[in-house]
PDB file of C-alpha atoms in Angstrom:
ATOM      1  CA  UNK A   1     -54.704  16.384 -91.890  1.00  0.00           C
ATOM      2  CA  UNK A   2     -51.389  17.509 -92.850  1.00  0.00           C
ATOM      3  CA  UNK A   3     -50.515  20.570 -94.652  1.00  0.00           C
ATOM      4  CA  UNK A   4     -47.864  21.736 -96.078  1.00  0.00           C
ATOM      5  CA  UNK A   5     -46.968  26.027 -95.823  1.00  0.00           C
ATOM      6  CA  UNK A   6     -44.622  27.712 -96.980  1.00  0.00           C
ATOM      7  CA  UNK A   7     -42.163  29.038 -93.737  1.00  0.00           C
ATOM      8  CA  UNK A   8     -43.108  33.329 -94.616  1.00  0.00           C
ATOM      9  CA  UNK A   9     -46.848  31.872 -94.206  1.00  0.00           C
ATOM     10  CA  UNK A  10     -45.945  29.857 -91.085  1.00  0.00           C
ATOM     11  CA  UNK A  11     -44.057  32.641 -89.873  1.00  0.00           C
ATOM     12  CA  UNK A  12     -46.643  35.083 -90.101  1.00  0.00           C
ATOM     13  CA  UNK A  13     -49.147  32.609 -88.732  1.00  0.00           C
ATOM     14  CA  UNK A  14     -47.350  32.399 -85.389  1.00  0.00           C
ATOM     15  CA  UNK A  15     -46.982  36.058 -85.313  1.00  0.00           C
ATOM     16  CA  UNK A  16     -50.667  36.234 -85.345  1.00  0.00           C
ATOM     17  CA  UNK A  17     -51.292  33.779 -82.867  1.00  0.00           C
ATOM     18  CA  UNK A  18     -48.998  35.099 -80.184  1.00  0.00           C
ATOM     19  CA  UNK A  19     -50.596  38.902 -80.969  1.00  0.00           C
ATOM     20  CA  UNK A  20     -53.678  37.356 -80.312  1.00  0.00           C
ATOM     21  CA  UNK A  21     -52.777  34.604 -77.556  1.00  0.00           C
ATOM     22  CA  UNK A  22     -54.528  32.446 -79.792  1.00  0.00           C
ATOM     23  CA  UNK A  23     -52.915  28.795 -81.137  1.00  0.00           C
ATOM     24  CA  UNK A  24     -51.659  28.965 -84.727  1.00  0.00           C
ATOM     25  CA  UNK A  25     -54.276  26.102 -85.147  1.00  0.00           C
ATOM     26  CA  UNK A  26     -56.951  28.357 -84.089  1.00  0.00           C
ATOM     27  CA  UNK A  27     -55.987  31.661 -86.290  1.00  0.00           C
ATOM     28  CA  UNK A  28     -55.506  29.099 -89.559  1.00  0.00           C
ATOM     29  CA  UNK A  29     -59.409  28.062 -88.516  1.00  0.00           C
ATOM     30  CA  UNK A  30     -60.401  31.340 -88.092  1.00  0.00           C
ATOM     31  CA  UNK A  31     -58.214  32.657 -91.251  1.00  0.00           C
ATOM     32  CA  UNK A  32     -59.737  29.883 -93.632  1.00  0.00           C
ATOM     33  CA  UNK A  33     -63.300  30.255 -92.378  1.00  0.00           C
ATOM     34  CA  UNK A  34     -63.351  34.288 -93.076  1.00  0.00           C
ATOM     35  CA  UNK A  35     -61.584  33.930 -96.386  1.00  0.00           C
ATOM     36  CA  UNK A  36     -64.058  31.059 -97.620  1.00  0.00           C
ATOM     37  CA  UNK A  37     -67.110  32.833 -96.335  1.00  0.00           C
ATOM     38  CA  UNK A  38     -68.695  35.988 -98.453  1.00  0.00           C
ATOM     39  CA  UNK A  39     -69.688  38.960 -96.508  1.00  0.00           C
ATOM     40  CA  UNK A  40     -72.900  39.431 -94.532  1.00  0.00           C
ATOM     41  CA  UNK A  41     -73.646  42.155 -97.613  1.00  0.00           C
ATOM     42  CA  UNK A  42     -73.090  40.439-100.786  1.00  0.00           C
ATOM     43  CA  UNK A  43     -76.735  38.452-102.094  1.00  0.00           C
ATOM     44  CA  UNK A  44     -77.508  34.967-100.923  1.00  0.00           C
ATOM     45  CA  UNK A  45     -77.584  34.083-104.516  1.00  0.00           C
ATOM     46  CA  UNK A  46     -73.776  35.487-105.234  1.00  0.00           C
ATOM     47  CA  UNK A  47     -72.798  34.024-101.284  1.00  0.00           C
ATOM     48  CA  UNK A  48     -71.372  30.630-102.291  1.00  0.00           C
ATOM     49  CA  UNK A  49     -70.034  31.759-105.604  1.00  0.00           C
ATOM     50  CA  UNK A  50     -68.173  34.253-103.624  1.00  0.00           C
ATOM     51  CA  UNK A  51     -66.313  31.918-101.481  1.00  0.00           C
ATOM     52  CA  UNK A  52     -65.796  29.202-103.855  1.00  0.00           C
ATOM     53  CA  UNK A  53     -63.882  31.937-106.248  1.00  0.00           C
ATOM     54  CA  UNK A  54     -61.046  31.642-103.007  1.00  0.00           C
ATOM     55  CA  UNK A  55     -60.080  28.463-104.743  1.00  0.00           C
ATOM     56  CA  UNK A  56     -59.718  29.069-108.466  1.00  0.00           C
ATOM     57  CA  UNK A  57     -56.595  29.843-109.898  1.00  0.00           C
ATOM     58  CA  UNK A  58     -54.948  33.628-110.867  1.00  0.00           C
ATOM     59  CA  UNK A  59     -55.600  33.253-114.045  1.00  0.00           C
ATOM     60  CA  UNK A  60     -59.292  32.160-113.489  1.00  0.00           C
ATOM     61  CA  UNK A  61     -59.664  35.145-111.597  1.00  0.00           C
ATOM     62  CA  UNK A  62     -58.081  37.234-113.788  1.00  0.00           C
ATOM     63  CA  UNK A  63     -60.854  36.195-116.522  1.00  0.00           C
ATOM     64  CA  UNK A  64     -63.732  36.741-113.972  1.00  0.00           C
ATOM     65  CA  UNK A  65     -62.324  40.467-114.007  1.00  0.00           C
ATOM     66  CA  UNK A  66     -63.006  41.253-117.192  1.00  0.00           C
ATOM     67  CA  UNK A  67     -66.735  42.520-118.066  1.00  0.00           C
ATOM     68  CA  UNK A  68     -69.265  39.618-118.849  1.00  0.00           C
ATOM     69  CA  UNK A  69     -72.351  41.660-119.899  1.00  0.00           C
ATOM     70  CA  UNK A  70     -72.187  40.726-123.911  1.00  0.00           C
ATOM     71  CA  UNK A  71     -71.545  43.837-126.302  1.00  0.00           C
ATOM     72  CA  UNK A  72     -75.737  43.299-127.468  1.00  0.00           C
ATOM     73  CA  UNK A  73     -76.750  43.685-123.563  1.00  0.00           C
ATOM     74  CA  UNK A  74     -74.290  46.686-123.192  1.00  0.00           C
ATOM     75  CA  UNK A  75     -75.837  48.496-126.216  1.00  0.00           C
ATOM     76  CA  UNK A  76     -80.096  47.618-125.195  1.00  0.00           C
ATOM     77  CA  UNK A  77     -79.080  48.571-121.796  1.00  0.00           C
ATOM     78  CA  UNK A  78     -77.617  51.678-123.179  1.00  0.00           C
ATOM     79  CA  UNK A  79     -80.909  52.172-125.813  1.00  0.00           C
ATOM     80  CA  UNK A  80     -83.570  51.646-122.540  1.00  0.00           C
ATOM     81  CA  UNK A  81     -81.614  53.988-120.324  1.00  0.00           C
ATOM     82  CA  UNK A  82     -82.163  56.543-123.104  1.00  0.00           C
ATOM     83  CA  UNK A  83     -85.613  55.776-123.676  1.00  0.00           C
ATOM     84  CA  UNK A  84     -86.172  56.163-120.270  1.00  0.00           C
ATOM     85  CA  UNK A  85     -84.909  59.657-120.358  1.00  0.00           C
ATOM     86  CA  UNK A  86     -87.028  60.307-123.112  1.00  0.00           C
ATOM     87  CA  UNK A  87     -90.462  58.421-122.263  1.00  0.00           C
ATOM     88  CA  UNK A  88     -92.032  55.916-120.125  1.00  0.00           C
ATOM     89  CA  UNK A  89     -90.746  52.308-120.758  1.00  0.00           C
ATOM     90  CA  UNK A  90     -93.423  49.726-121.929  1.00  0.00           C
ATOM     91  CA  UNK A  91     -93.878  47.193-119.227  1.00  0.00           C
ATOM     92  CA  UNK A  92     -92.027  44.656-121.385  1.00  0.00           C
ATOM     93  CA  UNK A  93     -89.332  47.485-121.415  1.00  0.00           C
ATOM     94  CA  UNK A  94     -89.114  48.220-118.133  1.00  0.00           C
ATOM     95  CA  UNK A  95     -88.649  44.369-116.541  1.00  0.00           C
ATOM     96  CA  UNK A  96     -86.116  43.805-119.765  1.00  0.00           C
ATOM     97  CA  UNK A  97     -84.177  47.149-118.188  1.00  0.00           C
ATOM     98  CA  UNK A  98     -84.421  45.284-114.657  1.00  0.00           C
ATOM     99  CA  UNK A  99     -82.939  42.083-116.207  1.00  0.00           C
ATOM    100  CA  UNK A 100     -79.722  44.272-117.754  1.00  0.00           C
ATOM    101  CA  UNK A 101     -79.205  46.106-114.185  1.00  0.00           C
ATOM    102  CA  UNK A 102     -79.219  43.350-112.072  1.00  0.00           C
ATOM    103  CA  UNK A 103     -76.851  40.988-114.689  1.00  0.00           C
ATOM    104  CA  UNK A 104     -74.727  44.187-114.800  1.00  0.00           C
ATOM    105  CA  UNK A 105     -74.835  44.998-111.267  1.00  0.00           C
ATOM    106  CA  UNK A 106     -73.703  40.987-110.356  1.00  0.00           C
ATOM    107  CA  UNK A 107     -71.176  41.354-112.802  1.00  0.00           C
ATOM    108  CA  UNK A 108     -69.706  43.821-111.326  1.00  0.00           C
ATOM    109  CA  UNK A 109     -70.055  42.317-107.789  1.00  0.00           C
ATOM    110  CA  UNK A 110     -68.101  39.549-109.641  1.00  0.00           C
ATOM    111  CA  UNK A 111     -65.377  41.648-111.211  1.00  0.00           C
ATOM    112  CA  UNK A 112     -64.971  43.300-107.737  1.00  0.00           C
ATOM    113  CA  UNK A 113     -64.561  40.169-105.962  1.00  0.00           C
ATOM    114  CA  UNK A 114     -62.177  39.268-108.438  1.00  0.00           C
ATOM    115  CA  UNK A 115     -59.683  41.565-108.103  1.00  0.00           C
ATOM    116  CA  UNK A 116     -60.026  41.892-104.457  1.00  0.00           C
ATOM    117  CA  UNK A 117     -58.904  38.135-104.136  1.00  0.00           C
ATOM    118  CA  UNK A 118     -56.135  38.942-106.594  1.00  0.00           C
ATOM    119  CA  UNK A 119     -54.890  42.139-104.732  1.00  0.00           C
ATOM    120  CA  UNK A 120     -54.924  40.078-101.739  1.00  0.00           C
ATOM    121  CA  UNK A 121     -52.473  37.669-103.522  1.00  0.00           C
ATOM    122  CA  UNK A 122     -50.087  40.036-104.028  1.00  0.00           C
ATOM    123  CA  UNK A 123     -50.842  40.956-107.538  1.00  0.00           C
ATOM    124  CA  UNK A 124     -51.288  44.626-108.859  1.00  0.00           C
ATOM    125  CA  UNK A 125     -54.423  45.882-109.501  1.00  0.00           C
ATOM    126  CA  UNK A 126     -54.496  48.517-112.523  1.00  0.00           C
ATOM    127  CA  UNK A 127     -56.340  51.153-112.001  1.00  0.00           C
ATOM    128  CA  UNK A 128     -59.405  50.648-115.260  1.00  0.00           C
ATOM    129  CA  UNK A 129     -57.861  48.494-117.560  1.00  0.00           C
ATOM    130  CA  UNK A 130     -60.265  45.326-116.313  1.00  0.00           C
ATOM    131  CA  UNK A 131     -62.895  47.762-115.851  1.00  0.00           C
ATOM    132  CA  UNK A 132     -62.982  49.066-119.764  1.00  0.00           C
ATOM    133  CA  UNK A 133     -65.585  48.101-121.999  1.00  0.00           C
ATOM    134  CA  UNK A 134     -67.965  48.301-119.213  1.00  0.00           C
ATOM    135  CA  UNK A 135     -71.573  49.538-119.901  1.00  0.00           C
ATOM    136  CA  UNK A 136     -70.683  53.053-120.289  1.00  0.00           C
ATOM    137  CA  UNK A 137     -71.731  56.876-120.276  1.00  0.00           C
ATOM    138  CA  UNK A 138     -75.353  56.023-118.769  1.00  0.00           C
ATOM    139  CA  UNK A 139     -76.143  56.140-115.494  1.00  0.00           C
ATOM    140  CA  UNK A 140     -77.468  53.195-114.168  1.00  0.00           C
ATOM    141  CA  UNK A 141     -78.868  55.040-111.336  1.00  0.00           C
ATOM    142  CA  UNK A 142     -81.407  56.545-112.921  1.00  0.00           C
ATOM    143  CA  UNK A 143     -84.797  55.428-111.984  1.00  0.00           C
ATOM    144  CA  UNK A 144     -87.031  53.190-114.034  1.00  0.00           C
ATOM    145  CA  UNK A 145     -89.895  54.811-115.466  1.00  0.00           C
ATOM    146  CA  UNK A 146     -92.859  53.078-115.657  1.00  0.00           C
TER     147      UNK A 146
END
């Protein structure tokens, strides 16, 4: 297999390797292994998603960043958070709550993963403007009544 590099990359490739008195063969192994391989924390479910979004383009990434729970799940998640507060949540209520959390909580495991992949490209990161339109003043914290 031949592959072609640009000369910064092979550059800092064989500064690696002689840091580490390893072979430049060994730290590209090593290198492509941990970038295509999602951390021991991240679900089993999200795990291959995670490494396969090494491969998509910046400007697939750049769409991954941006919020993916629909305006309609923002605003019931918002309306069962406040019942919540208010009453106990039906059972029906309380497993559709569940649902909302965990799609919101892998979206933003998405959105995160995103943009780390992107900073690591080089690209600048602002500081909310993927992050807007998010689900937003409710804590999602809370605990689900029953």
């Amino acid at each position: 297999m031949t592959v072609r590099l640009p000369a910064s990359v092979v550059a800092k490739l064989q500064r690696a390797a002689d840091l580490t008195y390893r072979t430049v063969d060994d730290i590209v192994a090593t290198t492509v292994d941990a970038a295509l391989t999602a951390p021991p924390s991240v679900p089993e479910s999200l795990a291959a998603e995670f490494a396969a979004m090494h491969l998509l383009s910046d400007e697939a990434l750049w769409a991954m960043a941006r919020p993916s729970l629909s305006s309609a799940g923002q605003h019931r998640l918002r309306q069962l958070n406040h019942a919540a507060g208010e009453r106990n949540l039906t059972e029906a209520e309380t497993s559709e709550q569940t649902a909302l959390l965990e799609e919101y909580h892998m979206s933003v495991l998405r959105r995160a993963q995103a943009l780390a992949i992107l900073a690591q490209r080089g690209h600048e990161i602002p500081f909310r403007a993927p992050l807007e339109n998010s689900v937003d003043d409710q804590s999602f914290d809370s605990e689900i009544t029953t």
